[in-house]
Coordinates of C-alpha atoms in Angstrom, one line a residue:
M23 CA -6.9 -33.2 -46.2
T24 CA -9.2 -31.0 -48.3
L25 CA -8.3 -27.7 -49.8
H26 CA -10.7 -25.9 -47.5
S27 CA -9.1 -27.4 -44.4
I28 CA -5.6 -26.4 -45.7
V29 CA -6.7 -22.8 -46.1
I30 CA -8.3 -22.7 -42.7
Q31 CA -5.2 -24.2 -41.2
K32 CA -3.2 -21.4 -42.9
L33 CA -5.5 -18.8 -41.4
L34 CA -5.1 -20.3 -37.9
S35 CA -1.4 -20.3 -38.3
T36 CA -1.5 -16.5 -38.8
N37 CA -3.6 -16.1 -35.6
A38 CA -6.4 -14.5 -37.6
H39 CA -9.0 -16.1 -35.3
L40 CA -7.9 -14.3 -32.2
G41 CA -10.2 -11.4 -31.2
R42 CA -10.3 -9.1 -28.3
R43 CA -11.9 -9.2 -24.9
V44 CA -14.5 -6.8 -26.1
A45 CA -16.9 -8.1 -28.8
A46 CA -19.3 -5.5 -30.2
H47 CA -22.8 -6.7 -30.9
H48 CA -22.6 -6.1 -34.6
F49 CA -19.5 -8.2 -34.8
K50 CA -21.0 -11.3 -33.2
Q51 CA -22.0 -12.6 -36.7
F52 CA -18.3 -13.2 -37.3
T53 CA -17.5 -14.8 -33.9
Y54 CA -17.4 -18.5 -33.1
G55 CA -17.6 -18.0 -29.4
T56 CA -15.3 -16.9 -26.5
R57 CA -12.4 -18.5 -24.8
N58 CA -10.6 -17.2 -21.7
G59 CA -12.6 -14.0 -22.0
M60 CA -11.5 -13.4 -25.6
A61 CA -13.6 -13.5 -28.7
I62 CA -12.8 -16.2 -31.2
I63 CA -13.3 -15.2 -34.8
D64 CA -14.9 -17.7 -37.1
S65 CA -12.3 -18.6 -39.7
D66 CA -14.9 -19.7 -42.2
R67 CA -16.4 -16.2 -42.1
T68 CA -13.0 -14.7 -42.5
L69 CA -12.3 -16.8 -45.5
I70 CA -15.6 -15.8 -47.2
C71 CA -15.0 -12.1 -46.5
L72 CA -11.4 -12.3 -47.7
R73 CA -12.5 -14.0 -50.9
T74 CA -15.2 -11.4 -51.6
A75 CA -12.8 -8.5 -51.0
T76 CA -10.2 -10.0 -53.2
E77 CA -12.7 -10.5 -56.0
F78 CA -13.7 -6.9 -55.7
I79 CA -10.1 -5.7 -55.9
A80 CA -9.5 -8.0 -58.9
A81 CA -12.5 -6.4 -60.7
L82 CA -11.2 -2.9 -60.1
A83 CA -7.7 -3.9 -61.1
Q84 CA -9.1 -5.1 -64.4
Q85 CA -10.5 -1.7 -65.0
K86 CA -7.1 0.0 -64.1
A87 CA -8.7 1.7 -61.1
R88 CA -6.7 3.8 -58.6
F89 CA -5.9 2.2 -55.2
M90 CA -4.6 3.7 -52.0
F91 CA -3.3 1.6 -49.1
V92 CA -3.4 3.2 -45.6
N93 CA -1.3 1.9 -42.8
T94 CA -0.3 3.4 -39.4
N95 CA 1.5 0.5 -37.9
S96 CA 5.3 0.6 -38.3
L97 CA 5.5 -3.2 -38.0
W98 CA 3.8 -3.5 -41.4
D99 CA 5.7 -0.8 -43.3
E100 CA 8.1 -3.1 -45.1
I101 CA 5.4 -5.6 -46.1
I102 CA 3.1 -2.9 -47.6
E103 CA 6.0 -1.1 -49.2
Q104 CA 7.1 -4.2 -51.0
M105 CA 3.5 -4.9 -52.1
T106 CA 2.9 -1.4 -53.5
K107 CA 6.2 -1.4 -55.3
K108 CA 5.3 -4.6 -57.1
I109 CA 1.8 -3.5 -58.1
G110 CA 2.6 0.2 -58.7
C111 CA 0.1 1.7 -56.3
Y112 CA 0.3 4.6 -53.9
S113 CA 0.8 3.9 -50.2
P114 CA 1.3 6.7 -47.6
S115 CA 3.5 5.0 -45.1
M116 CA 2.6 6.4 -41.7
N117 CA 6.2 6.8 -40.6
L118 CA 6.2 9.6 -43.1
L119 CA 2.7 11.0 -42.4
W120 CA 1.0 12.3 -39.2
R121 CA -2.5 13.7 -38.7
T122 CA -3.3 14.0 -42.4
G123 CA -6.6 15.7 -42.0
G124 CA -8.5 16.2 -45.3
F125 CA -6.1 13.8 -47.0
L126 CA -8.9 12.6 -49.4
T127 CA -11.3 15.5 -49.5
N128 CA -8.5 18.0 -50.3
S129 CA -6.9 15.7 -52.8
H130 CA -7.5 17.9 -55.9
S131 CA -4.1 19.6 -55.3
P132 CA -0.7 18.3 -54.2
K133 CA 0.0 18.7 -50.4
K134 CA 2.9 18.3 -48.1
F135 CA 2.5 16.8 -44.6
K136 CA 5.1 17.0 -41.8
S137 CA 5.5 14.0 -39.5
R138 CA 7.0 13.4 -36.1
R139 CA 10.3 12.6 -37.8
K140 CA 10.1 15.8 -39.8
K141 CA 9.9 14.0 -43.1
I142 CA 7.7 15.1 -46.0
C143 CA 5.3 13.1 -48.1
F144 CA 3.4 14.2 -51.2
G145 CA -0.3 13.2 -51.3
P146 CA -1.9 12.0 -54.5
T147 CA -3.6 14.6 -56.7
Q148 CA -6.6 12.5 -57.5
P149 CA -8.9 10.6 -55.1
P150 CA -8.6 6.8 -55.3
D151 CA -11.2 4.4 -56.6
C152 CA -10.7 2.1 -53.7
L153 CA -9.2 2.5 -50.2
V154 CA -7.6 -0.4 -48.4
V155 CA -7.1 0.2 -44.7
F156 CA -5.1 -2.2 -42.5
D157 CA -5.6 -0.7 -39.1
T158 CA -9.0 0.9 -38.9
D159 CA -8.8 1.8 -35.2
R160 CA -6.1 4.3 -36.0
K161 CA -7.3 5.7 -39.3
S162 CA -11.0 6.4 -38.5
S163 CA -10.7 9.9 -40.0
V164 CA -9.7 8.5 -43.4
I165 CA -12.7 6.1 -43.3
L166 CA -15.0 9.1 -42.6
E167 CA -13.6 11.0 -45.6
A168 CA -13.7 8.0 -47.9
D169 CA -17.4 7.5 -47.0
R170 CA -18.2 11.1 -47.7
L171 CA -16.7 10.8 -51.2
Q172 CA -18.5 7.4 -51.7
I173 CA -15.1 5.6 -52.2
P174 CA -15.5 1.9 -51.5
I175 CA -13.4 0.7 -48.5
V176 CA -11.7 -2.7 -48.0
S177 CA -10.5 -3.0 -44.4
L178 CA -9.5 -5.4 -41.7
V179 CA -11.9 -5.2 -38.7
D180 CA -11.6 -6.6 -35.2
S181 CA -14.2 -7.5 -32.6
A182 CA -14.0 -4.1 -30.8
M183 CA -14.6 -1.9 -33.9
P184 CA -17.4 0.7 -33.2
L185 CA -20.6 0.3 -35.2
E186 CA -20.4 3.9 -36.7
Y187 CA -17.2 3.1 -38.5
Y188 CA -18.0 -0.5 -39.3
K189 CA -21.1 0.6 -41.2
K190 CA -19.0 2.7 -43.5
I191 CA -16.7 -0.2 -44.6
T192 CA -17.8 -1.7 -47.9
Y193 CA -15.8 -5.0 -47.7
P194 CA -14.9 -5.8 -44.1
I195 CA -12.4 -8.6 -43.4
P196 CA -12.9 -9.9 -39.8
A197 CA -9.5 -11.0 -38.5
N198 CA -6.8 -10.3 -36.0
D199 CA -4.4 -7.8 -37.5
S200 CA -1.3 -9.8 -36.8
V201 CA 1.9 -9.4 -38.9
Q202 CA 1.4 -12.9 -40.4
F203 CA -2.2 -12.2 -41.5
V204 CA -1.3 -8.7 -42.9
Y205 CA 1.5 -10.5 -44.9
L206 CA -1.1 -13.0 -46.2
V207 CA -3.5 -10.3 -47.3
C208 CA -0.8 -8.3 -49.0
N209 CA 0.5 -11.5 -50.7
L210 CA -3.1 -12.1 -52.1
I211 CA -3.4 -8.6 -53.3
T212 CA 0.0 -8.7 -55.0
K213 CA -0.8 -12.0 -56.8
T214 CA -4.2 -10.6 -57.9
F215 CA -2.6 -7.6 -59.5
L216 CA 0.2 -9.5 -61.1
L217 CA -2.2 -12.0 -62.6
H218 CA -4.2 -9.2 -64.1
Q219 CA -1.1 -7.6 -65.5
K220 CA 0.0 -10.8 -67.0
S221 CA -3.4 -11.5 -68.7
T222 CA -3.5 -7.9 -70.0
A223 CA -0.1 -8.3 -71.6
S224 CA -1.0 -11.6 -73.3
S225 CA -2.0 -11.6 -76.9
V226 CA -5.4 -13.1 -76.0
A227 CA -6.6 -9.9 -74.5
Q228 CA -6.3 -7.9 -77.7
P229 CA -5.4 -8.7 -81.3
E230 CA -1.9 -7.7 -82.1
D231 CA -2.8 -5.0 -84.6
T232 CA -5.3 -3.4 -82.3
R233 CA -2.9 -3.3 -79.4
E234 CA -0.3 -1.6 -81.6
Q235 CA -2.9 1.0 -82.5
V236 CA -3.6 1.7 -78.9
E237 CA 0.1 2.1 -78.2
R238 CA 0.6 4.4 -81.1
I239 CA -2.3 6.6 -80.0
E240 CA -0.9 6.7 -76.4
E241 CA 2.5 7.6 -77.7
G242 CA 1.2 10.3 -80.0
K243 CA 2.3 8.6 -83.1
S244 CA 0.4 9.1 -86.4
V245 CA -2.2 6.6 -87.4
N246 CA -4.1 5.9 -90.6
K247 CA -6.4 8.9 -91.0
D248 CA -8.9 6.8 -92.9
E249 CA -9.3 4.4 -89.9
L250 CA -10.8 5.0 -86.5
L251 CA -10.1 3.0 -83.4
V252 CA -13.4 2.3 -81.6
L253 CA -13.4 1.6 -77.9
P254 CA -16.3 -0.3 -76.2
Y255 CA -18.0 1.8 -73.5
S256 CA -17.7 -1.2 -71.2
L257 CA -13.9 -0.9 -71.2
L258 CA -13.9 2.6 -69.9
P259 CA -12.6 3.1 -66.3
I260 CA -15.2 3.1 -63.5
S261 CA -16.9 6.4 -62.8
P262 CA -14.6 8.9 -61.2
G263 CA -15.1 10.0 -57.6
V264 CA -16.9 13.2 -56.5
D265 CA -13.8 15.4 -56.4
R266 CA -12.5 14.1 -59.7
T267 CA -15.9 14.5 -61.3
E268 CA -16.0 18.1 -60.1
E269 CA -12.5 18.7 -61.6
L270 CA -13.5 17.1 -64.9
L271 CA -16.8 19.0 -65.3
D272 CA -15.1 22.3 -64.6
K273 CA -13.0 21.7 -67.8
L274 CA -16.1 21.1 -70.0
V275 CA -18.4 23.2 -72.1
V276 CA -21.5 21.9 -73.9
L277 CA -22.5 23.1 -77.4
K278 CA -25.9 22.1 -78.8
F279 CA -26.7 22.5 -82.4
N280 CA -29.9 24.4 -82.7
G281 CA -30.2 24.9 -86.4
A282 CA -32.8 22.3 -87.3
L283 CA -36.3 23.4 -88.0
G284 CA -39.4 21.2 -87.5
T285 CA -40.8 22.0 -91.0
N286 CA -40.5 18.3 -92.1
M287 CA -43.0 17.5 -89.3
G288 CA -45.2 20.6 -90.0
F289 CA -43.9 22.4 -87.0
H290 CA -43.1 26.1 -87.4
G291 CA -40.0 26.8 -85.2
P292 CA -36.8 25.1 -84.0
K293 CA -37.0 21.4 -83.6
S294 CA -35.5 21.8 -80.1
T295 CA -38.7 23.5 -78.9
I296 CA -41.0 20.5 -79.7
Q297 CA -42.4 18.9 -76.5
I298 CA -41.2 15.3 -76.4
C299 CA -41.4 13.8 -72.9
D300 CA -43.2 15.0 -69.8
G301 CA -43.9 18.3 -71.5
L302 CA -40.2 18.9 -71.9
T303 CA -38.3 19.8 -75.1
S304 CA -34.8 18.6 -76.1
L305 CA -33.6 22.1 -75.1
D306 CA -35.1 21.6 -71.6
L307 CA -33.4 18.2 -71.3
I308 CA -29.9 19.5 -71.9
V309 CA -30.5 22.4 -69.5
N310 CA -31.9 20.1 -66.8
Q311 CA -28.9 17.8 -67.2
I312 CA -26.5 20.6 -66.5
E313 CA -28.6 22.0 -63.6
A314 CA -28.6 18.5 -62.1
L315 CA -24.8 18.3 -62.4
H316 CA -24.4 21.8 -60.8
S317 CA -26.6 20.7 -57.9
K318 CA -24.7 17.4 -57.4
Y319 CA -21.2 18.7 -57.9
R320 CA -19.5 22.1 -57.3
C321 CA -18.9 22.8 -61.0
S322 CA -19.8 25.2 -63.8
V323 CA -20.6 23.8 -67.2
P324 CA -21.6 26.6 -69.7
L325 CA -24.1 25.8 -72.5
L326 CA -23.6 27.2 -76.0
L327 CA -26.5 27.1 -78.5
M328 CA -25.4 27.3 -82.2
N329 CA -28.4 28.8 -84.0
T330 CA -29.0 29.6 -87.6
T331 CA -30.6 32.8 -88.9
T332 CA -33.9 30.9 -89.1
T333 CA -33.8 29.6 -85.5
H334 CA -32.0 32.4 -83.6
E335 CA -34.9 34.7 -82.8
D336 CA -37.3 32.0 -81.7
T337 CA -34.5 30.5 -79.5
V338 CA -33.8 33.7 -77.8
K339 CA -37.5 34.0 -76.8
V340 CA -37.5 30.5 -75.4
L341 CA -34.4 31.2 -73.3
E342 CA -36.2 33.9 -71.4
K343 CA -37.6 31.3 -69.1
Y344 CA -34.1 30.3 -68.0
A345 CA -33.2 33.8 -66.9
K346 CA -33.0 32.7 -63.3
S347 CA -31.3 29.3 -64.0
N348 CA -27.8 28.6 -62.6
V349 CA -26.7 27.5 -66.1
D350 CA -24.6 29.9 -68.1
I351 CA -26.4 29.9 -71.5
H352 CA -25.0 31.7 -74.5
S353 CA -26.9 31.8 -77.8
L354 CA -24.6 32.0 -80.8
K355 CA -25.6 32.8 -84.4
Q356 CA -24.0 30.7 -87.1
P357 CA -22.6 33.0 -89.8
Q358 CA -23.8 32.4 -93.3
H359 CA -21.4 30.8 -95.6
K360 CA -21.3 30.6 -99.4
S361 CA -22.2 27.4 -101.2
S362 CA -20.4 26.2 -104.2
G363 CA -22.7 28.3 -106.4
G364 CA -21.8 31.5 -104.5
Q365 CA -25.2 31.8 -102.8
S366 CA -25.8 32.0 -99.1
S367 CA -26.7 28.7 -97.6
E368 CA -28.6 28.2 -94.4
D369 CA -28.1 24.4 -94.3
E370 CA -27.5 23.2 -90.7
L371 CA -24.0 22.2 -89.8
Y372 CA -23.2 18.6 -89.0
P373 CA -21.2 18.0 -85.8
G374 CA -18.4 16.3 -87.8
H375 CA -17.8 19.4 -89.9
G376 CA -15.3 22.2 -88.9
A377 CA -17.6 25.1 -89.5
V378 CA -18.7 25.2 -85.9
F379 CA -15.0 25.5 -84.8
L380 CA -14.5 28.4 -87.1
S381 CA -17.7 30.0 -85.8
I382 CA -16.6 29.9 -82.2
M383 CA -13.2 31.1 -83.2
K384 CA -14.3 34.1 -85.2
S385 CA -16.8 35.1 -82.4
G386 CA -14.0 35.1 -79.9
T387 CA -15.8 32.4 -77.8
L388 CA -12.9 29.9 -78.1
D389 CA -10.4 32.3 -76.5
V390 CA -12.8 33.1 -73.7
L391 CA -13.4 29.5 -73.0
L392 CA -9.7 28.7 -72.9
S393 CA -9.1 31.6 -70.5
R394 CA -11.7 30.2 -68.2
G395 CA -9.8 26.9 -68.0
K396 CA -12.1 24.9 -70.3
E397 CA -10.4 22.1 -72.1
Y398 CA -13.1 20.0 -73.9
I399 CA -16.3 20.8 -75.7
L400 CA -19.1 18.3 -76.1
V401 CA -21.0 19.0 -79.3
V402 CA -24.5 17.6 -79.3
D403 CA -26.5 17.1 -82.5
S404 CA -29.9 18.8 -82.7
D405 CA -31.6 15.5 -83.7
N406 CA -30.2 13.4 -80.9
V407 CA -32.5 14.0 -77.9
A408 CA -30.8 11.3 -75.7
A409 CA -27.3 12.7 -75.6
T410 CA -25.8 12.7 -72.1
I411 CA -22.9 14.4 -70.3
D412 CA -20.7 11.5 -69.2
P413 CA -17.7 12.2 -66.9
K414 CA -16.4 8.6 -67.6
I415 CA -15.8 9.5 -71.3
L416 CA -14.3 12.9 -70.4
D417 CA -12.0 11.2 -67.8
H418 CA -10.7 8.8 -70.4
L419 CA -10.0 11.5 -72.9
I420 CA -8.1 13.7 -70.5
E421 CA -6.1 10.8 -69.1
N422 CA -5.1 9.5 -72.6
K423 CA -4.8 13.0 -74.2
I424 CA -7.4 12.2 -76.8
E425 CA -8.2 15.2 -79.1
Y426 CA -11.3 14.0 -80.9
C427 CA -13.9 11.4 -79.9
I428 CA -17.2 10.5 -81.5
E429 CA -19.9 8.4 -79.9
V430 CA -21.1 5.6 -82.2
V431 CA -23.6 2.7 -82.1
P432 CA -23.8 -0.4 -84.2
T433 CA -26.3 -0.4 -87.1
A434 CA -27.9 -3.7 -86.0
H435 CA -28.2 -6.1 -83.1
D436 CA -28.1 -9.4 -85.2
A437 CA -25.5 -12.1 -85.1
D438 CA -23.3 -10.4 -87.7
F439 CA -22.7 -7.5 -85.4
S440 CA -22.5 -9.4 -82.1
N441 CA -18.9 -8.6 -81.6
I442 CA -19.3 -4.9 -82.3
G443 CA -19.6 -3.1 -79.0
S444 CA -17.7 -5.6 -77.0
L445 CA -14.2 -5.6 -78.6
L446 CA -11.6 -2.9 -79.4
Q447 CA -11.7 -2.7 -83.2
K448 CA -10.6 -0.6 -86.2
F449 CA -13.2 0.7 -88.6
E450 CA -12.9 2.5 -91.9
L451 CA -14.4 6.0 -91.8
A452 CA -16.5 5.0 -94.8
E453 CA -18.1 2.3 -92.6
I454 CA -19.5 5.0 -90.1
A455 CA -22.7 6.8 -91.2
Q456 CA -23.8 10.2 -90.1
S457 CA -26.7 10.1 -87.6
S458 CA -29.0 11.9 -90.0
V459 CA -28.6 9.4 -92.8
K460 CA -30.9 6.5 -93.5
H461 CA -28.4 3.7 -92.9
S462 CA -28.3 0.1 -93.8
T463 CA -26.2 -2.8 -92.5
E464 CA -25.0 -3.4 -96.1
N465 CA -23.2 -0.1 -96.4
F466 CA -22.4 0.9 -92.8
K467 CA -21.4 -0.9 -89.6
L468 CA -21.6 2.0 -87.2
V469 CA -23.6 5.2 -86.9
D470 CA -22.4 8.5 -85.5
T471 CA -24.8 9.4 -82.7
G472 CA -24.1 13.1 -83.2
S473 CA -22.3 13.5 -79.8
L474 CA -18.8 14.7 -80.3
W475 CA -16.0 15.5 -77.8
V476 CA -13.2 17.8 -78.9
N477 CA -10.1 19.3 -77.2
L478 CA -10.4 23.0 -77.4
R479 CA -6.6 23.6 -77.5
A480 CA -6.4 21.2 -80.5
I481 CA -9.1 23.3 -82.2
K482 CA -7.1 26.5 -81.6
R483 CA -3.9 24.9 -82.8
L484 CA -5.5 23.8 -86.1
L485 CA -7.2 27.1 -86.7
D486 CA -4.1 29.2 -85.8
T487 CA -2.0 27.2 -88.3
D488 CA -4.7 27.4 -91.0
T489 CA -4.8 23.6 -91.0
L490 CA -8.6 23.4 -90.5
K491 CA -10.5 25.2 -93.2
I492 CA -14.1 24.9 -94.4
E493 CA -13.0 24.6 -98.1
D494 CA -10.7 21.6 -97.2
I495 CA -13.5 19.6 -95.5
S496 CA -15.5 17.3 -97.6
V497 CA -19.1 18.3 -97.9
S498 CA -20.3 14.7 -97.7
K499 CA -23.3 14.5 -95.5
E500 CA -23.5 10.7 -95.7
T501 CA -20.5 9.3 -93.9
V502 CA -18.3 10.5 -91.1
A503 CA -15.5 10.6 -93.6
G504 CA -16.8 14.1 -94.5
S505 CA -16.0 15.4 -91.0
A506 CA -13.0 17.1 -89.5
I507 CA -11.7 14.0 -87.8
R508 CA -8.7 13.6 -90.2
F509 CA -7.2 16.8 -88.9
F510 CA -6.7 15.7 -85.3
D511 CA -3.7 13.7 -84.1
R512 CA -5.4 11.5 -81.6
A513 CA -9.0 10.5 -82.5
I514 CA -11.1 7.6 -81.3
G515 CA -14.7 6.4 -81.2
V516 CA -16.6 5.1 -78.2
N517 CA -19.2 2.5 -78.8
V518 CA -22.0 3.6 -76.5
P519 CA -25.4 1.9 -75.7
H520 CA -28.2 2.5 -78.1
S521 CA -30.1 4.3 -75.4
R522 CA -27.8 7.3 -75.9
S523 CA -29.0 7.7 -79.5
L524 CA -32.6 8.7 -80.0
S525 CA -33.5 10.9 -83.0
L526 CA -36.4 13.2 -83.6
N527 CA -36.9 13.3 -87.3
K528 CA -40.5 12.1 -87.8
T529 CA -43.8 12.0 -85.9
S530 CA -43.2 8.3 -85.3
D531 CA -40.2 9.2 -83.3
L532 CA -42.3 11.7 -81.4
L533 CA -44.9 9.1 -80.5
L534 CA -42.1 6.9 -79.0
L535 CA -40.9 9.8 -76.9
K536 CA -44.3 11.1 -75.7
S537 CA -45.6 7.6 -74.8
D538 CA -45.0 5.7 -71.6
L539 CA -42.0 4.1 -73.2
Y540 CA -39.7 6.8 -71.8
T541 CA -39.5 9.0 -68.7
C542 CA -37.1 11.8 -67.9
D543 CA -34.7 11.7 -65.0
E544 CA -32.6 14.9 -64.4
G545 CA -32.6 15.6 -68.2
V546 CA -31.8 12.0 -69.2
L547 CA -34.3 9.9 -71.1
V548 CA -34.8 6.5 -69.4
Q549 CA -36.6 3.6 -71.0
N550 CA -39.4 2.0 -69.0
I551 CA -38.0 -1.0 -67.0
A552 CA -41.2 -2.9 -67.7
R553 CA -40.2 -3.3 -71.4
T554 CA -38.2 -6.5 -71.9
N555 CA -37.1 -5.8 -75.5
P556 CA -34.2 -3.2 -75.4
E557 CA -35.0 -2.1 -79.0
N558 CA -37.7 0.5 -79.7
P559 CA -40.8 -0.5 -81.5
V560 CA -40.8 0.1 -85.3
I561 CA -43.5 2.6 -86.1
E562 CA -44.7 3.7 -89.6
F563 CA -47.3 6.3 -90.2
G564 CA -49.1 7.3 -93.4
P565 CA -49.3 10.9 -94.7
E566 CA -52.3 11.6 -92.4
F567 CA -49.9 11.6 -89.4
E568 CA -46.9 13.4 -90.9
K569 CA -47.4 16.7 -89.0
V570 CA -47.1 17.2 -85.3
S571 CA -50.5 18.7 -85.1
D572 CA -52.0 15.7 -86.9
L573 CA -50.4 13.3 -84.4
L574 CA -51.6 15.2 -81.4
S575 CA -55.1 15.6 -82.7
R576 CA -55.5 11.9 -83.9
F577 CA -54.5 10.5 -80.5
K578 CA -56.8 11.5 -77.6
S579 CA -53.9 10.3 -75.3
M580 CA -50.7 8.5 -76.1
P581 CA -51.2 4.7 -76.1
D582 CA -49.4 2.2 -73.9
I583 CA -46.7 0.7 -76.1
I584 CA -44.6 -1.1 -73.6
G585 CA -45.2 -4.5 -75.2
L586 CA -45.3 -3.2 -78.8
D587 CA -43.0 -4.6 -81.5
S588 CA -44.2 -2.8 -84.5
L589 CA -47.1 -0.5 -85.6
K590 CA -48.2 0.5 -89.0
V591 CA -51.0 3.0 -89.4
T592 CA -52.4 4.3 -92.7
G593 CA -55.6 6.1 -93.7
D594 CA -58.1 8.2 -91.7
V595 CA -57.5 6.6 -88.2
W596 CA -58.4 8.2 -84.9
F597 CA -57.3 6.8 -81.5
G598 CA -59.2 7.1 -78.2
A599 CA -57.8 7.3 -74.7
G600 CA -56.2 4.5 -72.7
I601 CA -55.4 2.3 -75.6
T602 CA -52.8 -0.5 -75.3
L603 CA -50.9 -1.9 -78.3
K604 CA -48.9 -5.1 -78.1
G605 CA -46.9 -7.3 -80.5
R606 CA -47.3 -6.5 -84.2
V607 CA -50.2 -4.2 -85.0
T608 CA -51.3 -3.0 -88.5
I609 CA -54.2 -0.5 -88.8
A610 CA -55.3 0.5 -92.3
A611 CA -58.5 2.4 -92.9
K612 CA -60.2 1.8 -96.2
P613 CA -60.3 4.8 -98.6
G614 CA -63.2 7.2 -97.6
M615 CA -63.6 5.5 -94.2
K616 CA -63.0 7.1 -90.9
L617 CA -61.8 4.4 -88.5
E618 CA -62.1 5.2 -84.8
I619 CA -60.3 3.1 -82.2
P620 CA -62.5 3.2 -79.0
D621 CA -61.2 4.1 -75.6
G622 CA -59.5 1.5 -73.4
V623 CA -59.1 -1.3 -76.0
V624 CA -56.2 -3.7 -76.1
I625 CA -54.9 -4.6 -79.5
E626 CA -52.4 -7.4 -79.7
N627 CA -51.0 -9.0 -82.9
K628 CA -53.9 -7.8 -85.1
D629 CA -54.5 -6.5 -88.6
I630 CA -57.4 -4.0 -88.5
N631 CA -59.2 -2.7 -91.6
G632 CA -62.5 -1.9 -90.0
P633 CA -64.5 -1.7 -86.8
S634 CA -65.4 -5.3 -86.9
D635 CA -61.7 -6.3 -86.7
I636 CA -61.2 -4.5 -83.4

């Protein structure tokens, strides 16, 4: 007897194949036929659907997702109660609940429900990541609510289930809801969870020293202040539900550094006002992100702009176009501080330094934010135009009471760094470079993207106790070791994808952003899917292209660089419209020569020194 036949025989012994006298049209794909007027469910289809649902539950369990099991049949109470006790999940037994309208959609606050037996049950305070329903015909209202919140549903379905509810179930399991089959399903779910818990607890899952660091952080114990635990982005929990996201975003405020000028690119004004993609500036991108979040969720995320004396007036003028925006924007002026020589310095602040915290404290902004229920601040560097507001990171910080978090990326993609980004690791602070520094793989392993998440109450605690002072913070602008990270009790790094780190320091960066390589979607830069290489092309320009005005005048239109690997341009070179660059291209005009690249040409893997080479 084969294994398949043994499993099918087990399903038949649970009466899973027995349907009802009514078989809906959409359910006929799961039926084998009829007998004595009753639908016979195809056990092979049941087995396939059961395996798919179990694999989905296993994937969520691996990410420590929240589950909720809903049951209204008193015959199954003991079975489900035993299962939920073993795996530690919430199960509202229906002998304690009755007519729980709004059970999911009102889950942002604890509730009490009275039942027929006059007992009380407390509902969960957070929506689940997955809903498992054992008797869908009695809990159709929960299915409608879960569908509204886009919560995936795993459910037993029978032959008489209406189409309107069947379509809302993500993973249906066609079967007769007998006691024996429910016991079988619960047994499979229990074994799935226990197997995951066992594998997580094994030493294979994490190195011993790394696991101890995680435990120390969770328990609030002190860790080595010269080391940073870096968590891969892929290990973060799945994206929170709608209600949870609204709750998270209401605790957030975004601060964008706006002190950098574009003088190094010949641009007179704040760097944040340079048009980079689809006619939008980096300031437009962050405002569009927040506007999109406000439209999608019922939340309020204020935006603070930290200006310097040289950027404040120009920024205030730019903000006039956002007078009717639904984003609450506040433009702050960074107070001048004395350098070591006693003279005023207008050097821009780096996100790792504590001066920004002192600035919002002295201005009274910190107390105002705390009074409005804000808990975390996302500090965005002025040079990183690809920074995003990610509720997944915020959820992890709040759940684990993390006070300080920096987003980092590896310095290289080669084999030596293949493990960086996929494993939980410790790094010396000296191995993490500031985003504004020209880094090399020899000196640094990670780069700070300039996106920083900090707990506001932790900032206030440090400032009130005079623990955080400017004079105590290293002025090093090379490594993250010069930041305020040492002052916080719980600090981590999150290894994010390279797509979240795009700088704007040179005109070569501007060409990447203004070309067809990137588009803007609700304030987020998205790389063109037609590009197969995830890395950006390497572009080098000569001094003839060092100013923004030079770049815009020498390119009649931005070239197609989807297939470009590298580009080096020197000399008096002028580009026409509709040009396509592919592979490795080098264009060097001879001294005293004006080299014009005609419209519509395709240049692939060429070295061009004159018109005859085109």
